[in-house]
């Protein structure tokens, strides 16, 4: 039985073209700024996103941390949504390493932050009793909100409030190209109102490693020092940048295939008894669905699916997540749906007996 791995787009393998580019990559010492492949990748990424400069990092988590280190002093406050990846899945790096306090405001089911909630949460500089708000974080697409994409208008409304208060706006754009393809908007349009943006090469773009942080020349210059401090100076990492260049050239437009497969997956799941999901809410490549408690718990269903050769991840207490990617075909989607249906039927029968 073949295993259908829907845990994440992080499990994708590099393409043959990437492997060839990696084997042939020109390299140098990047800490000295002498790796031509990295320099080219950073320039290309910045151009695509309409920013002045870029910085290759080891991961999206490192990019987000480096942004916080660049903007924040110890004792500052960072505001982000209560479903933010930076809060849930990055080991509290903003607090532990940047020394900043995290304040949460609600995300709606589309991953948006209400500008009024943000305005009420921001704390001014100069009051000795309060940590000043120096950084506001957005996420696009939104991981825990079924891959929902923020529109340029969504981002601008939040950025205007943050900038009025003197806070910088960081975009965790791990899947920003999914958002651009899903909304049919240039990626630069999605991030024109934020101060910086990070995106992952190692997710839907299928590269083996890496993230790129983009912003102003001044911001990237300071971020480069923080990257060095946290161990991110990778020397001859042009072999990784070469894969990133291929990813940016060849993997963005095909993300529409992943989105179509995700909608197909959601439509099929919605017809299975014991599963609740709205196919119309799926914009990109992430499908989060709820398990009816009468069938069992999410961990029970996850385990049964694993035994049936379908790998998924837990999301919340009673929800599971599936992510489509380059290595999931339309046939894989149909096969997965058949296995999920069989598992749910068996679990339901066991509960009712």
Coordinates of C-alpha atoms in Angstrom, one line a residue, residues 72-252:
X72 CA 12.6 44.9 19.0
X73 CA 14.6 45.8 22.2
X74 CA 14.2 43.7 25.3
X75 CA 11.0 44.6 27.0
X76 CA 9.2 45.7 23.9
X77 CA 5.9 44.2 22.8
X78 CA 5.0 42.4 19.7
X79 CA 1.3 42.1 18.6
X80 CA 0.1 39.2 16.5
X81 CA -3.0 37.2 15.8
X82 CA -4.1 34.5 18.3
X83 CA -3.7 31.8 15.6
X84 CA -0.3 33.0 14.4
X85 CA 2.3 30.4 13.5
X86 CA 4.9 32.6 15.3
X87 CA 2.9 32.1 18.5
X88 CA 1.9 28.4 18.2
X89 CA 4.8 26.8 16.4
X90 CA 8.1 28.7 16.8
X91 CA 9.1 27.7 20.4
X92 CA 8.5 31.2 21.8
X93 CA 11.6 32.5 20.1
X94 CA 10.3 36.1 20.1
X95 CA 10.1 36.0 23.9
X96 CA 13.0 33.8 24.7
X97 CA 15.6 35.2 22.3
X98 CA 14.4 38.7 21.3
X99 CA 13.1 39.4 24.9
X100 CA 9.9 40.8 23.6
X101 CA 6.5 40.3 25.2
X102 CA 3.8 38.8 22.8
X103 CA 0.3 40.3 22.9
X104 CA -2.4 38.4 21.0
X105 CA -5.5 39.9 19.2
X106 CA -8.2 37.7 17.6
X107 CA -7.8 36.3 14.1
X108 CA -11.1 35.7 12.3
X109 CA -11.7 32.5 10.4
X110 CA -9.9 34.0 7.4
X111 CA -6.8 34.9 9.4
X112 CA -7.6 38.6 9.5
X113 CA -6.9 41.0 12.4
X114 CA -9.6 43.7 13.0
X115 CA -7.8 47.1 12.8
X116 CA -10.0 48.3 15.7
X117 CA -8.7 45.4 17.9
X118 CA -5.2 46.3 16.9
X119 CA -5.6 49.9 17.7
X120 CA -7.0 49.1 21.1
X121 CA -4.0 46.7 21.8
X122 CA -1.2 49.0 20.8
X123 CA 0.7 50.6 23.7
X124 CA 2.4 53.9 23.2
X125 CA 6.1 54.7 23.7
X126 CA 7.1 56.8 26.6
X127 CA 4.9 55.3 29.4
X128 CA 7.2 53.7 31.9
X129 CA 4.5 51.3 33.0
X130 CA 4.0 49.7 29.6
X131 CA 6.1 47.9 27.0
X132 CA 6.0 49.9 23.8
X133 CA 4.5 48.1 20.7
X134 CA 7.4 48.0 18.2
X135 CA 6.3 45.2 15.9
X136 CA 3.0 43.9 14.4
X137 CA 3.0 40.5 12.7
X138 CA 0.7 39.3 9.9
X139 CA 0.6 35.9 8.2
X140 CA -0.2 35.2 4.6
X141 CA -1.4 32.6 3.8
X142 CA -2.7 31.7 7.3
X143 CA -1.7 28.2 8.3
X144 CA -4.2 27.6 11.1
X145 CA -7.1 29.2 9.1
X146 CA -7.1 26.7 6.3
X147 CA -4.6 28.6 4.2
X148 CA -6.7 31.7 3.9
X149 CA -5.1 34.5 1.9
X150 CA -5.0 38.2 3.1
X151 CA -5.9 40.6 0.3
X152 CA -3.8 43.8 -0.2
X153 CA -6.7 45.7 1.4
X154 CA -6.7 43.4 4.5
X155 CA -3.0 44.1 4.9
X156 CA -3.2 47.8 4.3
X157 CA -5.9 48.4 6.9
X158 CA -3.7 46.8 9.6
X159 CA -0.5 48.3 8.4
X160 CA -2.0 51.8 8.5
X161 CA -2.9 51.4 12.1
X162 CA 0.5 50.0 13.1
X163 CA 2.5 52.7 11.2
X164 CA 0.4 55.5 12.7
X165 CA 1.5 54.2 16.1
X166 CA 5.2 54.0 15.0
X167 CA 5.3 50.1 14.9
X168 CA 6.9 48.1 12.1
X169 CA 4.9 45.5 10.3
X170 CA 6.4 42.1 9.6
X171 CA 4.7 39.6 7.2
X172 CA 5.2 35.9 7.9
X173 CA 4.7 35.1 4.2
X174 CA 5.8 31.5 4.4
X175 CA 3.3 30.7 1.6
X176 CA 3.0 34.2 0.1
X177 CA 3.2 32.8 -3.4
X178 CA 0.2 30.5 -2.7
X179 CA -1.7 33.7 -1.7
X180 CA -0.6 35.5 -4.9
X181 CA -1.7 32.6 -7.1
X182 CA -4.9 32.1 -5.2
X183 CA -5.9 35.7 -5.3
X184 CA -4.5 36.3 -8.8
X185 CA -2.5 39.3 -7.5
X186 CA 1.3 39.9 -7.9
X187 CA 3.2 39.0 -4.8
X188 CA 4.6 42.5 -4.6
X189 CA 1.1 43.9 -4.3
X190 CA 0.4 41.7 -1.3
X191 CA 3.3 43.0 0.7
X192 CA 3.6 46.6 -0.5
X193 CA 2.3 48.0 2.8
X194 CA 4.5 45.9 5.1
X195 CA 8.0 46.8 6.2
X196 CA 9.4 43.3 5.6
X197 CA 8.3 39.9 4.5
X198 CA 9.7 36.4 4.8
X199 CA 8.8 33.4 2.6
X200 CA 9.7 29.8 2.6
X201 CA 11.5 28.0 -0.3
X202 CA 11.1 24.6 1.5
X203 CA 7.3 24.4 1.4
X204 CA 5.2 24.6 -1.7
X205 CA 8.2 25.7 -3.9
X206 CA 9.7 22.2 -3.2
X207 CA 13.2 23.3 -2.3
X208 CA 15.2 21.3 0.2
X209 CA 16.0 24.1 2.7
X210 CA 15.6 27.8 3.2
X211 CA 13.6 31.0 3.6
X212 CA 14.3 34.5 2.3
X213 CA 13.7 37.7 4.4
X214 CA 13.1 40.8 2.3
X215 CA 12.9 44.5 3.3
X216 CA 14.8 47.8 3.0
X217 CA 18.6 47.8 2.6
X218 CA 18.9 49.2 6.1
X219 CA 16.7 46.6 7.6
X220 CA 18.5 43.7 5.8
X221 CA 21.9 45.1 6.8
X222 CA 20.9 44.9 10.5
X223 CA 19.1 41.6 10.0
X224 CA 22.3 40.1 8.6
X225 CA 24.1 40.8 11.9
X226 CA 21.3 39.1 13.8
X227 CA 21.4 36.1 11.4
X228 CA 25.1 35.7 12.2
X229 CA 24.4 35.9 15.9
X230 CA 21.8 33.1 15.8
X231 CA 24.1 30.8 13.7
X232 CA 22.6 31.5 10.3
X233 CA 25.9 32.4 8.4
X234 CA 26.0 29.3 6.2
X235 CA 29.2 29.9 4.1
X236 CA 29.0 28.0 0.8
X237 CA 25.2 27.7 0.8
X238 CA 24.9 28.6 -2.9
X239 CA 24.0 24.9 -3.4
X240 CA 20.8 25.7 -1.5
X241 CA 20.3 29.1 -3.3
X242 CA 20.5 27.3 -6.6
X243 CA 17.5 25.2 -5.8
X244 CA 15.7 28.4 -4.7
X245 CA 16.3 30.1 -8.0
X246 CA 14.8 27.1 -9.8
X247 CA 11.9 27.2 -7.4
X248 CA 11.2 30.9 -8.1
X249 CA 11.5 30.4 -11.8
X250 CA 9.4 27.2 -12.2
X251 CA 7.3 26.4 -9.2
X252 CA 5.0 29.4 -8.6

